[in-house]
Structure formats: C-alpha cells, structure tokens
XYZ file of C-alpha atoms in Angstrom:
389
model
C 135.056 92.664 97.690
C 132.503 92.733 94.858
C 132.224 89.526 92.893
C 131.658 90.139 89.206
C 131.059 87.935 86.221
C 130.963 88.581 82.522
C 128.312 87.346 80.126
C 130.563 84.514 79.041
C 130.845 83.184 82.594
C 127.198 82.694 83.485
C 126.593 81.780 87.112
C 123.978 79.573 88.729
C 120.521 80.835 89.586
C 120.935 80.529 93.368
C 124.277 82.328 93.375
C 122.870 85.169 91.256
C 119.917 85.648 93.590
C 122.143 85.572 96.674
C 124.436 88.186 95.161
C 121.482 90.382 94.266
C 119.985 90.314 97.750
C 123.402 90.794 99.307
C 123.968 94.042 97.399
C 120.570 95.650 98.018
C 119.820 97.615 101.187
C 116.324 98.639 102.247
C 115.322 102.275 101.846
C 114.714 104.718 104.679
C 111.652 105.301 106.833
C 108.629 107.415 106.036
C 105.419 108.128 107.982
C 102.200 107.583 106.045
C 98.486 107.654 106.865
C 97.106 104.263 107.813
C 95.080 104.236 104.590
C 98.344 104.232 102.595
C 100.086 101.552 104.639
C 98.840 98.453 102.807
C 101.652 96.133 101.590
C 104.314 98.247 103.257
C 106.764 97.125 105.919
C 106.722 98.497 109.470
C 109.976 99.916 110.774
C 109.070 100.033 114.485
C 106.999 98.057 116.977
C 103.505 99.436 117.477
C 101.673 99.392 120.810
C 97.989 99.859 121.457
C 97.056 103.310 122.706
C 93.669 102.201 124.023
C 91.755 99.188 125.263
C 89.527 97.565 122.651
C 86.719 97.314 123.346
C 86.925 100.251 125.716
C 84.203 98.742 127.963
C 82.281 95.507 128.450
C 80.004 95.154 125.405
C 77.198 92.914 124.228
C 78.008 90.321 121.567
C 74.435 90.284 120.269
C 70.993 91.837 120.420
C 69.374 90.692 123.647
C 68.734 91.577 127.274
C 71.248 92.400 129.996
C 70.363 90.614 133.234
C 71.600 89.512 136.597
C 72.180 85.796 136.050
C 70.910 84.983 139.535
C 67.465 86.416 138.648
C 66.973 83.693 136.022
C 67.802 80.732 138.230
C 65.324 77.951 137.476
C 63.846 79.620 134.378
C 62.356 77.060 131.957
C 60.200 77.097 128.849
C 57.193 75.857 130.833
C 57.972 78.132 133.769
C 59.463 81.376 132.430
C 60.797 84.137 134.627
C 59.478 87.653 133.979
C 61.701 90.713 134.533
C 60.712 94.359 134.286
C 62.102 96.177 131.233
C 64.031 99.267 132.307
C 65.296 100.738 129.020
C 67.638 100.168 126.072
C 71.409 100.473 125.562
C 72.751 100.733 122.005
C 76.307 100.811 120.669
C 77.845 104.204 121.341
C 75.480 105.085 124.194
C 76.826 106.129 127.556
C 77.296 103.270 130.054
C 75.281 104.980 132.779
C 72.363 102.593 133.153
C 71.950 100.147 136.049
C 70.239 96.759 136.063
C 68.620 96.307 139.429
C 67.363 92.991 140.787
C 64.331 91.643 138.884
C 64.930 94.128 136.062
C 66.447 93.892 132.593
C 67.724 96.333 129.983
C 67.580 95.645 126.267
C 71.075 95.821 124.721
C 71.974 95.910 121.048
C 75.110 94.380 119.559
C 78.129 96.407 120.698
C 76.116 98.238 123.326
C 77.620 98.810 126.812
C 76.762 96.296 129.520
C 74.824 98.201 132.215
C 76.157 98.217 135.752
C 74.755 95.367 137.804
C 74.305 93.069 134.791
C 76.567 90.047 134.400
C 75.084 88.274 131.354
C 73.183 88.834 128.125
C 70.310 86.621 126.977
C 69.688 86.397 123.190
C 66.391 87.974 122.234
C 65.237 84.785 120.498
C 65.084 83.087 123.924
C 62.676 85.686 125.271
C 59.242 87.202 124.734
C 58.437 90.814 125.488
C 55.033 91.442 127.072
C 54.280 95.154 127.504
C 56.909 96.384 129.983
C 58.031 92.916 130.992
C 60.269 90.338 129.348
C 59.795 86.593 129.834
C 62.924 84.410 129.878
C 62.733 80.678 129.092
C 66.057 79.422 130.405
C 68.746 80.266 132.918
C 72.074 81.834 131.936
C 75.662 81.694 133.192
C 77.608 84.730 134.362
C 79.577 86.335 131.519
C 77.425 84.825 128.790
C 77.458 86.809 125.513
C 79.610 89.606 126.939
C 82.796 90.840 125.251
C 84.975 92.009 128.148
C 86.826 95.325 128.056
C 90.272 94.933 126.431
C 89.613 91.407 125.181
C 90.794 92.336 121.655
C 93.540 94.760 122.679
C 94.864 96.137 125.923
C 96.558 99.502 126.240
C 100.373 99.302 125.725
C 100.145 95.805 124.231
C 102.450 95.254 121.220
C 100.117 94.695 118.287
C 102.671 94.619 115.440
C 106.416 94.154 115.253
C 108.984 95.960 113.128
C 109.441 94.109 109.850
C 105.789 93.075 109.586
C 104.116 93.411 106.213
C 100.907 95.417 106.614
C 97.929 93.361 105.459
C 94.267 94.476 105.345
C 93.670 92.647 108.642
C 96.639 94.350 110.282
C 95.355 97.733 109.107
C 92.165 97.040 111.033
C 93.894 96.121 114.270
C 96.184 99.167 114.022
C 93.119 101.371 113.664
C 91.482 99.661 116.661
C 94.697 100.287 118.602
C 94.266 104.029 118.108
C 96.761 104.701 115.295
C 96.110 106.896 112.265
C 99.682 106.884 110.887
C 102.464 104.289 110.645
C 106.226 104.343 110.165
C 107.091 102.185 107.149
C 109.933 101.525 104.733
C 109.759 104.041 101.924
C 108.333 102.309 98.845
C 110.835 102.358 95.976
C 110.343 104.400 92.852
C 111.434 102.318 89.884
C 112.450 103.454 86.399
C 111.330 100.994 83.710
C 113.218 101.604 80.470
C 112.464 99.759 77.219
C 115.036 100.091 74.438
C 114.982 99.464 70.695
C 114.171 101.405 67.525
C 111.387 98.900 66.866
C 109.640 99.480 70.227
C 106.662 101.860 70.333
C 105.024 103.226 73.467
C 101.344 102.312 73.868
C 98.940 104.822 72.366
C 101.090 105.837 69.395
C 100.585 104.630 65.791
C 102.421 101.375 65.068
C 104.712 101.374 62.044
C 105.334 98.258 59.972
C 107.952 96.064 61.580
C 107.543 97.720 64.980
C 105.920 96.403 68.157
C 104.347 97.916 71.225
C 106.230 98.077 74.531
C 104.421 95.175 76.180
C 107.365 94.204 78.386
C 107.455 97.347 80.498
C 103.663 97.342 80.683
C 103.851 93.881 82.261
C 106.671 94.915 84.602
C 104.783 98.079 85.510
C 101.836 95.917 86.550
C 104.047 93.772 88.774
C 105.613 96.826 90.390
C 102.255 98.443 91.081
C 100.956 95.181 92.507
C 103.458 95.651 95.328
C 102.845 99.379 95.721
C 106.005 100.574 93.959
C 105.890 103.847 92.071
C 107.095 103.661 88.468
C 108.408 105.819 85.642
C 108.147 104.183 82.219
C 109.852 105.247 79.013
C 110.961 103.916 75.624
C 114.357 104.817 74.162
C 115.614 104.138 70.643
C 118.927 102.549 69.746
C 120.976 105.725 70.014
C 123.885 105.387 72.450
C 123.653 109.010 73.591
C 119.905 108.726 74.249
C 120.359 105.518 76.238
C 123.285 106.987 78.149
C 121.303 110.147 78.998
C 118.172 108.211 80.007
C 120.099 105.851 82.271
C 121.907 108.754 83.912
C 118.768 110.806 84.589
C 116.802 107.757 85.752
C 119.392 106.778 88.341
C 119.309 110.374 89.651
C 115.526 110.513 89.939
C 114.559 107.018 91.151
C 115.624 104.348 93.638
C 116.199 101.542 91.122
C 116.350 101.021 87.366
C 115.035 98.070 85.347
C 115.906 97.959 81.661
C 114.261 95.856 78.952
C 116.258 94.880 75.862
C 119.837 95.450 74.756
C 121.101 93.275 77.592
C 123.502 90.856 75.893
C 126.908 91.472 74.322
C 126.205 92.163 70.664
C 126.859 95.379 68.777
C 123.222 96.460 69.267
C 123.055 95.578 72.956
C 123.525 99.194 73.889
C 122.271 99.045 77.469
C 125.192 96.926 78.567
C 127.584 99.298 76.773
C 125.868 102.349 78.265
C 126.064 101.063 81.812
C 129.740 100.304 81.402
C 130.226 103.819 80.083
C 128.512 105.251 83.146
C 130.877 103.283 85.351
C 128.410 100.917 86.995
C 129.676 98.200 89.306
C 128.687 94.998 87.547
C 127.882 92.250 90.018
C 127.026 89.657 87.375
C 125.933 89.420 83.750
C 124.586 86.088 82.600
C 122.761 83.380 84.566
C 122.403 79.694 83.841
C 118.609 79.998 83.600
C 116.165 79.438 80.750
C 114.488 81.659 79.775
C 116.502 84.696 80.898
C 120.197 83.877 80.528
C 121.078 87.481 79.621
C 120.008 89.004 82.957
C 122.545 91.368 84.495
C 122.707 93.176 87.813
C 124.899 95.892 89.238
C 125.048 99.171 91.111
C 125.213 102.698 89.760
C 125.652 105.452 92.318
C 124.969 102.700 94.880
C 121.497 102.127 93.425
C 120.458 98.760 91.970
C 120.184 98.363 88.219
C 118.561 95.262 86.728
C 119.322 94.576 83.067
C 116.734 92.290 81.465
C 116.573 90.684 78.014
C 113.976 91.905 75.536
C 112.242 88.604 74.750
C 108.900 88.521 76.607
C 109.470 85.191 78.374
C 113.074 85.967 79.314
C 112.099 89.491 80.328
C 109.369 88.566 82.786
C 111.291 85.567 84.114
C 114.364 87.681 84.769
C 112.163 90.182 86.545
C 110.369 87.627 88.717
C 113.479 85.651 89.662
C 116.023 88.467 90.143
C 114.657 92.017 89.847
C 111.486 91.580 91.901
C 113.301 89.968 94.865
C 115.800 92.821 94.749
C 113.051 95.448 94.703
C 111.232 93.706 97.546
C 114.444 93.755 99.603
C 114.692 97.474 98.803
C 111.139 97.882 100.164
C 112.033 96.050 103.390
C 110.343 92.705 102.725
C 111.677 89.794 104.750
C 110.398 87.242 102.249
C 111.431 88.279 98.766
C 110.401 85.256 96.730
C 107.120 84.395 95.096
C 104.750 82.137 97.082
C 105.644 78.460 96.745
C 103.343 75.478 96.416
C 103.878 71.742 96.052
C 102.226 70.502 92.864
C 101.780 67.335 90.873
C 102.870 67.487 87.236
C 100.223 66.731 84.637
C 102.965 65.865 82.147
C 106.628 64.952 82.398
C 109.057 67.862 82.047
C 112.484 67.231 80.580
C 115.242 69.811 80.975
C 117.259 70.666 77.907
C 120.310 72.115 79.625
C 122.575 70.376 82.106
C 123.496 72.493 85.129
C 120.950 75.150 84.156
C 117.700 76.134 85.876
C 114.844 75.808 83.423
C 111.545 77.551 84.190
C 108.223 76.478 82.701
C 105.022 78.540 82.678
C 101.805 76.704 83.444
C 98.312 76.725 84.877
C 97.003 75.118 88.056
C 94.079 72.769 88.479
C 92.715 71.984 91.935
C 91.989 68.275 92.341
C 90.740 67.269 95.762
C 93.567 68.137 98.172
C 96.272 68.667 95.549
C 97.226 71.108 92.813
C 98.065 69.807 89.350
C 100.453 71.818 87.170
C 99.712 71.902 83.437
C 102.670 73.224 81.383
C 101.778 75.800 78.754
C 102.873 74.526 75.365
C 101.595 77.504 73.336
C 104.032 78.931 70.797
C 102.911 82.453 71.710
C 105.315 83.881 74.259
C 102.922 86.682 75.177
C 100.011 84.310 75.680
C 102.097 82.083 77.970
C 103.049 85.085 80.114
C 99.472 86.341 80.140
C 97.674 83.178 81.243
C 100.337 81.559 83.423
C 99.286 80.914 87.011
C 102.494 79.298 88.208
C 106.103 78.600 87.302
C 107.889 75.292 87.771
C 111.683 75.139 87.949
C-alpha cells in the first residue's frame, strides 16, 4: 500500500528518503563499448578471457640470465656472459638463453627460454659482445609471471560494481571490449515560472535566468545521466502538456518551482491533474521543505522548490539518491566525512533536519568545516564543498 502525505503533514528526512528509494526500481540492461562504461553499474559478473600477462615478462630493462651462471659474482670479481641478442615487448618468445649466455630484455619483453632471472642494466657493464655482472641473482628476480595479474576464467568484476577508471583498465586487460550495464537514466529537468528565462535569451526587467536547472543539469551529467532541459511559463495547460510529454520521453522528471500549495504553485496542481501517485509532499528539512515525490506512469517524479538553496538541497538529498537507484547504484548517498566544526551551529527548528553549506579546510589529520554565512544563495551553492546536517 502506498503511503502518501500532504504538504501540511511534512515527514522526517529519513522517512522521505526511505520512501523514495523504496519506490524506485533500477532500469534495464544495455550493452555499451568499454569506453562508455565509466560510472555505470555492471549487471553481470565478468570473467577474464585471457591470462595477463600472457607470458613471463621482464619487469625492467636488463639482461635475462640463468641465475646459476652468476653464482659468486661480485663487484671486484664480475662474471662475463656472452650477449646473444635482444627481446623487446611484443617480440616473439622464441629465443633461448644457453649456459654462459645472456639476452638483453626490455621492460615487458618476453623472458627467453632457459632464463630464470633478470638483472637490472645498472648492475652490469656491456663490453663489445659480452656483459659483465657485478652480483649474483636469485631465481625469479624481476620477472612478472604469466597470469600474475589475471588468469583466464577468473572473476574480475561482480554484478553491481560501479565501473571506475581502474576497473575499465582491468576489464580491457581481461579481453573485454563491451560490458553489460544498467541503462543510464534520461532525466527531464523542467523549470517553471513566467519570470524564468532560459540561458542565452535577453533578460527582461524583473526576470531571472534559469540557474537552478543549469546546476541540476551539471549534477546529472556528473553521474553520466542524459538530460532534457526546458523552461515553462505559468500557464496550466503548458505545464500540463510539458509534464505529460516529458514522462513519455524520459525515465524520470525533476521539476523546479511551483512545488508548494499556493495558487501559483502550478506544478503540484498539474501533477494531480495528470493522476500521479503522490508518495509524499513536504519534508521536515531546511532548506527544502516543499520537496515532493511521486510516480506518474510508474516513473519517478521529483518536485523541487524554486529557491536556489532549497532546490539544490532537495535534489541532493532526495532526487539524486532516487536517480542513482534508477541507475543501479548500491550506494545512493553523497560521500560522508567526519569533520570538526569551525563555529557552533544552532538549529532553528525542533524535529527538523537543518542543512548548512560550508567549505572544508584540511588541518593535519582532520577536516574543519567552515559554515558559509554569505547572504547570496547562489554564491553559497556555488562555492560549497560540503554540507553539514
């Protein structure tokens, strides 16, 4: 049974987040080239198709030897071996090191048959077709064995993993060029208000540019979500039509402005007219009390206030976790850090969650949080490095 609340019955922050995540299901699976997999979530375990490295390889530039040939070698009594060629990375492993011989190997080059160690070149001196060695060496020294990074059929990544740059590299080494991932959501970002002007158009007196959806667009793109941005005036039919078409063409809708219960809060009226299933409307959080969430055609709709601070806070605390769940993320919250407060913070509302923007200063082994006391809402959003609740 769906739990719903009206704007007059604001719920707690934790309950609102739990309800949001409980109503959002991850999207389906899509196969993409490895180059497009960054920050996406795997939907199946991946096994290595090859050994990596595919053969024993040298860890450095040096000389491949039989360790026994250098027994007793010292700086004052070097051992000389005959140079029998060179093996570079990518060359065929068809050379053989015979007794009392050596082959020069470059980093990544194949270890010749017969050799069981590599001596760094700085511990040698080449004299014509001979190489003098100034110390003995142990078997296996400076050799990267076949399969030491990956072995064929080894599981290298599990379903549910977030693909990082490092994981991209190991998937490539494992022989994969494509991956199965959760389809990244396409998100409609809709700003409302007769006074709101899309960037790039002339600004009339008393109007303002649509900075909110530009900020939200940046957050969405940071996580690889595709976006469609638009500005709609305060005409009920226009809002109704935009909401309807957006829910048909995208995976989720985020609105900015018109979110409360006044006569001009037309988004809330429009969603009710479209028959959305309201999960909640109103949260005991500051800023951002007017945040609403519900489902329309089983797709999530996040209704955010128009004030810059409330808008971005509602997005970060409710909409972004919901969108991350849609994209298959296991961890849907922002990174957390223990900090020391540079100044005392006093909440103004009992039983409400109050969020404060601030900057971080690294002091020795701790982070110090400095609350932003600027009166400019946009500047606080722009320069904030952390949020304290």
